[in-house]
Coordinates of C-alpha atoms in Angstrom, one line a residue:
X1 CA 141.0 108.5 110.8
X2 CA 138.5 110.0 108.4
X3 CA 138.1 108.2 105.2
X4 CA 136.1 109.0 102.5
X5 CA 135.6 106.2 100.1
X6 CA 135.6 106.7 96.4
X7 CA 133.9 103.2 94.6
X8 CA 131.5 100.7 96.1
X9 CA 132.0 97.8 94.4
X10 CA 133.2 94.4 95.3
X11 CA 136.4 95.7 97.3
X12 CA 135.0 98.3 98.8
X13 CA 132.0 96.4 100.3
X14 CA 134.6 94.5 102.3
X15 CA 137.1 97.5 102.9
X16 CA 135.3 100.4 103.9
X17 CA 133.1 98.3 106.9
X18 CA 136.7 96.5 107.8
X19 CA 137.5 100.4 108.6
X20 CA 134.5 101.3 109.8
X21 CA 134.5 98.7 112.3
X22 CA 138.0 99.0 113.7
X23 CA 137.2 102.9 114.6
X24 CA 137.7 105.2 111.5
X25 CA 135.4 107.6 110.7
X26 CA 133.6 107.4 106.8
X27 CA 132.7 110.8 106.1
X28 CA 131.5 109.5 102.4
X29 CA 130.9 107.1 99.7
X30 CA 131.0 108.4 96.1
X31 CA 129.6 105.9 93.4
X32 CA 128.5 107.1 90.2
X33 CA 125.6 104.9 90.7
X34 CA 123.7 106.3 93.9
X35 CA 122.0 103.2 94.8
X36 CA 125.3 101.5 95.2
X37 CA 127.0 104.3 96.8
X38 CA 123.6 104.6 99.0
X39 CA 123.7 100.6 100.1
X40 CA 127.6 100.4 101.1
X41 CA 127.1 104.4 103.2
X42 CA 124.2 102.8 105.0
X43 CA 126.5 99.9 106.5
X44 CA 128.7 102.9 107.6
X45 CA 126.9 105.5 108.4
X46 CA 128.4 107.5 105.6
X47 CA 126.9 109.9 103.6
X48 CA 126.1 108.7 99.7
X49 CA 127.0 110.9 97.0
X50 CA 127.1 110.4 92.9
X51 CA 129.0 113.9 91.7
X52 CA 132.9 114.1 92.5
X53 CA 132.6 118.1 93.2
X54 CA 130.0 117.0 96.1
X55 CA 132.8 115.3 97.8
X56 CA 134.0 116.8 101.4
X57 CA 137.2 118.2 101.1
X58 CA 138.0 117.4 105.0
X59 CA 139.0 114.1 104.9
X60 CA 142.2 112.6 106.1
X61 CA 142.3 110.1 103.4
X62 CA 140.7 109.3 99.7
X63 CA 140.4 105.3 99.3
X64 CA 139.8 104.6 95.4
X65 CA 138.4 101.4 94.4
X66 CA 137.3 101.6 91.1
X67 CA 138.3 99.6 88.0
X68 CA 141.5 100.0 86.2
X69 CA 140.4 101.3 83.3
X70 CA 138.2 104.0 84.9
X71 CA 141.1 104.8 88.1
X72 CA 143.1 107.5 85.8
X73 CA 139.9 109.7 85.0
X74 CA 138.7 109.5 88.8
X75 CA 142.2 110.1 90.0
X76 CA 142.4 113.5 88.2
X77 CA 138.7 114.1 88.8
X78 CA 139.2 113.7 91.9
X79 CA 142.3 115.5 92.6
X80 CA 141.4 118.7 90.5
X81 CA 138.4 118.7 93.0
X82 CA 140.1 118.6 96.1
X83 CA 143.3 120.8 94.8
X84 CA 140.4 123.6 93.3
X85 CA 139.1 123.9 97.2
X86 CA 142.2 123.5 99.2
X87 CA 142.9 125.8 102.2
X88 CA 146.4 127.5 102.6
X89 CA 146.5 126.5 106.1
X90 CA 145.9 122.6 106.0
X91 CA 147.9 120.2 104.6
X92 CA 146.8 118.3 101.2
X93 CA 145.1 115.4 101.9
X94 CA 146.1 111.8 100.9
X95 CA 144.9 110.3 98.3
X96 CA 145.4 106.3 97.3
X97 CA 143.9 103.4 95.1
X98 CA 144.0 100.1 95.6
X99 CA 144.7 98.2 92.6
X100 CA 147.1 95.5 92.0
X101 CA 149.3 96.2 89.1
X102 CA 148.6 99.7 88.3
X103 CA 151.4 102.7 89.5
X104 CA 151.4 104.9 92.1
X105 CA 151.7 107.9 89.9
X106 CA 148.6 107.1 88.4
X107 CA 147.1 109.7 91.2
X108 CA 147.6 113.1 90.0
X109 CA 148.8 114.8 93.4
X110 CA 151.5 115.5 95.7
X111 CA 150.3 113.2 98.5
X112 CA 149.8 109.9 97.6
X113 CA 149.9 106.3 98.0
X114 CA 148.4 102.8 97.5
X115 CA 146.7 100.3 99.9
X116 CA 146.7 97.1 98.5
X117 CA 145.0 94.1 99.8
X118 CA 145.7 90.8 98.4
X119 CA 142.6 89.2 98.4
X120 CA 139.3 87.9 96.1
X121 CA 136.0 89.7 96.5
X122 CA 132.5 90.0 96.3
X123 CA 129.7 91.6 97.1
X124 CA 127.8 88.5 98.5
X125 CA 130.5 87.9 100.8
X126 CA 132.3 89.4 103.7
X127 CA 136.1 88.5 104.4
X128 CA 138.0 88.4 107.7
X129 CA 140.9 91.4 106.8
X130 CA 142.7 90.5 110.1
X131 CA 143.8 87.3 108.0
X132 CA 144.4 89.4 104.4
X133 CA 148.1 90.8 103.8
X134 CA 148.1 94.2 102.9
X135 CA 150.6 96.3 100.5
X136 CA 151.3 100.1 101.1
X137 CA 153.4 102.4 99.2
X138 CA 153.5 105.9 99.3
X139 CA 155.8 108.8 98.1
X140 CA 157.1 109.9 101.4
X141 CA 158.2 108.3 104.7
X142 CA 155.3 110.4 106.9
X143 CA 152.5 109.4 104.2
X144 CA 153.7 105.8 104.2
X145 CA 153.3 105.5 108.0
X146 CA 149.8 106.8 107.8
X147 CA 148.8 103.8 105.5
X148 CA 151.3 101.3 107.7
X149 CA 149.0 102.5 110.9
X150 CA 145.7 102.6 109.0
X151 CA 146.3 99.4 107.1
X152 CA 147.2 98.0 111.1
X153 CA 143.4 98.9 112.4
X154 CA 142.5 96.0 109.7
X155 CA 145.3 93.7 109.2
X156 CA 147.6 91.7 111.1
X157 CA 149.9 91.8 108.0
X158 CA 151.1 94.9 106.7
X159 CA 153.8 95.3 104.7
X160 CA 155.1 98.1 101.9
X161 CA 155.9 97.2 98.5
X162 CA 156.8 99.6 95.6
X163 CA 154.7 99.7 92.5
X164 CA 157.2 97.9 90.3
X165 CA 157.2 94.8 92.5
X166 CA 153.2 95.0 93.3
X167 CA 153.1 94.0 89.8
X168 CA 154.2 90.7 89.7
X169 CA 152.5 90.3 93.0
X170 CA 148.9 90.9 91.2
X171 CA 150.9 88.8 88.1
X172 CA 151.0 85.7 90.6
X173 CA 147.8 86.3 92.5
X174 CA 145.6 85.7 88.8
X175 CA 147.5 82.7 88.8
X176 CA 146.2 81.5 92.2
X177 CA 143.2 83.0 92.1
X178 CA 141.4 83.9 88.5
X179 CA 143.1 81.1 86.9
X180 CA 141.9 78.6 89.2
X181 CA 138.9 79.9 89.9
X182 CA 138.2 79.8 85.8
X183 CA 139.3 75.7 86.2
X184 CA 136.5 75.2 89.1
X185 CA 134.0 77.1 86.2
X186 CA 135.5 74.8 83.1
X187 CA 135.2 71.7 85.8
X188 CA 131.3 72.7 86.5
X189 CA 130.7 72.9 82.6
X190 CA 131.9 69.6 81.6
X191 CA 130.4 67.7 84.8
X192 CA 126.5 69.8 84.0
X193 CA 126.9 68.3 80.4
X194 CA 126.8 64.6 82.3
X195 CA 124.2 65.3 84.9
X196 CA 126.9 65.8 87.6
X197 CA 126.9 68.1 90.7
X198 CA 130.0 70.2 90.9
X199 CA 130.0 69.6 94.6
X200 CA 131.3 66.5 94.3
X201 CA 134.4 68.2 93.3
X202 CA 134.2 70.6 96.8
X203 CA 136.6 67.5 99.4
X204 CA 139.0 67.6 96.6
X205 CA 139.9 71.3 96.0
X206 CA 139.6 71.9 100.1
X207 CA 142.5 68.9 100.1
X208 CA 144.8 70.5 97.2
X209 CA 143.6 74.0 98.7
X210 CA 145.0 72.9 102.5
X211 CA 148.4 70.8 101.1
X212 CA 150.2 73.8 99.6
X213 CA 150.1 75.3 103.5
X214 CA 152.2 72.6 104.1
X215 CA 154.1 71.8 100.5
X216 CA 155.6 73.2 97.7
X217 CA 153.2 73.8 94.9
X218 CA 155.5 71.4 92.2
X219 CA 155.6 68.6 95.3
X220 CA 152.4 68.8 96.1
X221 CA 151.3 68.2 92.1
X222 CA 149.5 65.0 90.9
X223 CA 147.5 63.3 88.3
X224 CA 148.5 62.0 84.7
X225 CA 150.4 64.8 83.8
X226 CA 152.6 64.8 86.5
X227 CA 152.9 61.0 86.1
X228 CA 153.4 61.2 82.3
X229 CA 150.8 59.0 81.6
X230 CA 150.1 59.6 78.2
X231 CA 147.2 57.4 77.8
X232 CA 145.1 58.7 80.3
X233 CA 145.9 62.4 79.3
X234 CA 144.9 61.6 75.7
X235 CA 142.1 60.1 76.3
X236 CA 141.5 63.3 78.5
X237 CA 141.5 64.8 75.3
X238 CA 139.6 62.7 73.6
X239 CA 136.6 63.2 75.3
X240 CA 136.4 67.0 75.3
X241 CA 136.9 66.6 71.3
X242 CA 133.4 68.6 71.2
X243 CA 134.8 71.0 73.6
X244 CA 137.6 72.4 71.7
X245 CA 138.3 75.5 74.0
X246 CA 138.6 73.4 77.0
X247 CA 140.5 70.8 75.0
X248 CA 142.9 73.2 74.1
X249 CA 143.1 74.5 77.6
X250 CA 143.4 70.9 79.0
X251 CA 146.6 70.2 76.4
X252 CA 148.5 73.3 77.6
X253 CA 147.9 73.1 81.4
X254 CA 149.0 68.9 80.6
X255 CA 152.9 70.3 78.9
X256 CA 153.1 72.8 81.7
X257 CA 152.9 70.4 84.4
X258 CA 154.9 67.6 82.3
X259 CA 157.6 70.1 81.5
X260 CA 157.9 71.3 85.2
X261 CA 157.9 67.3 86.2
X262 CA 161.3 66.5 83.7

């Protein structure tokens, strides 16, 4: 298939090669930085372009990875460009984005859909997407089974997902992801203060990281929280008295678990 990709940061660094490598064609990578959209078309042996009206018009598909905020202006950018040099005699292309908690209908045009993978990124490293779930939606049966087979040439779990539900998918996945992630930074803060390596810490999260494979999240939940040991968790407290954002941080995430422990 022939893919044009429209972003090239973090997800589309891992993306775009995933469908490179499994046989599609990218024609392009638009970036409105041309050094980035230069760096990601040289791993694919795409062209690089910086202005929207110098995008082909002969793609099969339009993947847009940008941020939320900026994905309604390139949408219509995007699809005023293609729509302005449409031929009678081909059939619209498809255009989708891949963001998390944003609506279909975001995308200005009468084909198109979102391809959703459910994963973290970065630049710096590279994912295997035969292991990542992806979500596809589109607005007809014929568009939708275009992402289904696409989505297949990179994942072994594909699955569709209307925008309304995707929601509380991406709601769920800052939980597990941005949330925790924001613990391990808050965890390397206090243990720098005292001279401690943070990867000391690295056993422990691959344990509570490999027990929830195997049991519920509220089961596999310890510590003084979950034990309602009030002493320890005020003392907790106590000692991040000159930290008062992670204090506060600390007493919240302490009710939540003692609450869910009743």
């Amino acid at each position: 298939m022939n893919v044009v990709s429209i972003g090239a940061g973090n997800l589309a660094a891992s993306l775009i090669p995933a469908l490179h490598e499994s046989g599609n064609k990218i024609e392009q990578v638009y970036s409105r930085t041309i050094g980035a959209a230069a760096t990601l078309a040289a791993t694919v042996d795409a062209t690089a372009v910086d202005d929207i009206n110098r995008i082909c018009t002969t793609a099969d598909i339009y993947i847009i990875s940008v941020t939320d905020t900026a994905l309604p202006h390139v949408a219509g950018q995007l699809a005023g460009h293609l729509e302005s040099k449409a031929q009678k005699d081909k059939p619209a292309p498809l255009i989708v984005h891949t963001a998390g908690s944003v609506s279909i209908d975001v995308i200005p045009a009468m084909h198109r859909g979102v391809i959703y993978p459910m994963q973290t990124f970065s630049k710096q490293r590279r994912v295997d997407f035969s292991q990542i779930p992806v979500f596809v939606e589109a607005t007809s049966r014929d568009d939708e089974q275009l992402l289904v087979d696409l989505s297949e040439t990179i994942s072994a779990d594909v699955r569709t997902l209307n925008s309304s539900d995707r929601r509380y998918l991406h709601l769920a996945a800052v939980f597990c992801s941005n949330f925790t992630n924001h613990c391990y930074a808050l965890a390397e803060e206090i243990l720098a203060n005292h001279g401690i390596s943070f990867n000391l810490m690295l056993p422990l999260i691959d344990e509570v990281t490999a027990k929830v494979h195997h049991l519920n999240p509220q089961k596999a939940q310890t510590g003084p929280a979950a034990r309602h040991d009030k002493a320890v968790v005020q003392a907790h407290i106590d000692l991040l008295a000159d930290q008062p954002h992670i204090q506060h941080i600390y007493k919240l995430m302490s009710e939540s678990i003692a609450h869910d422990k009743l």
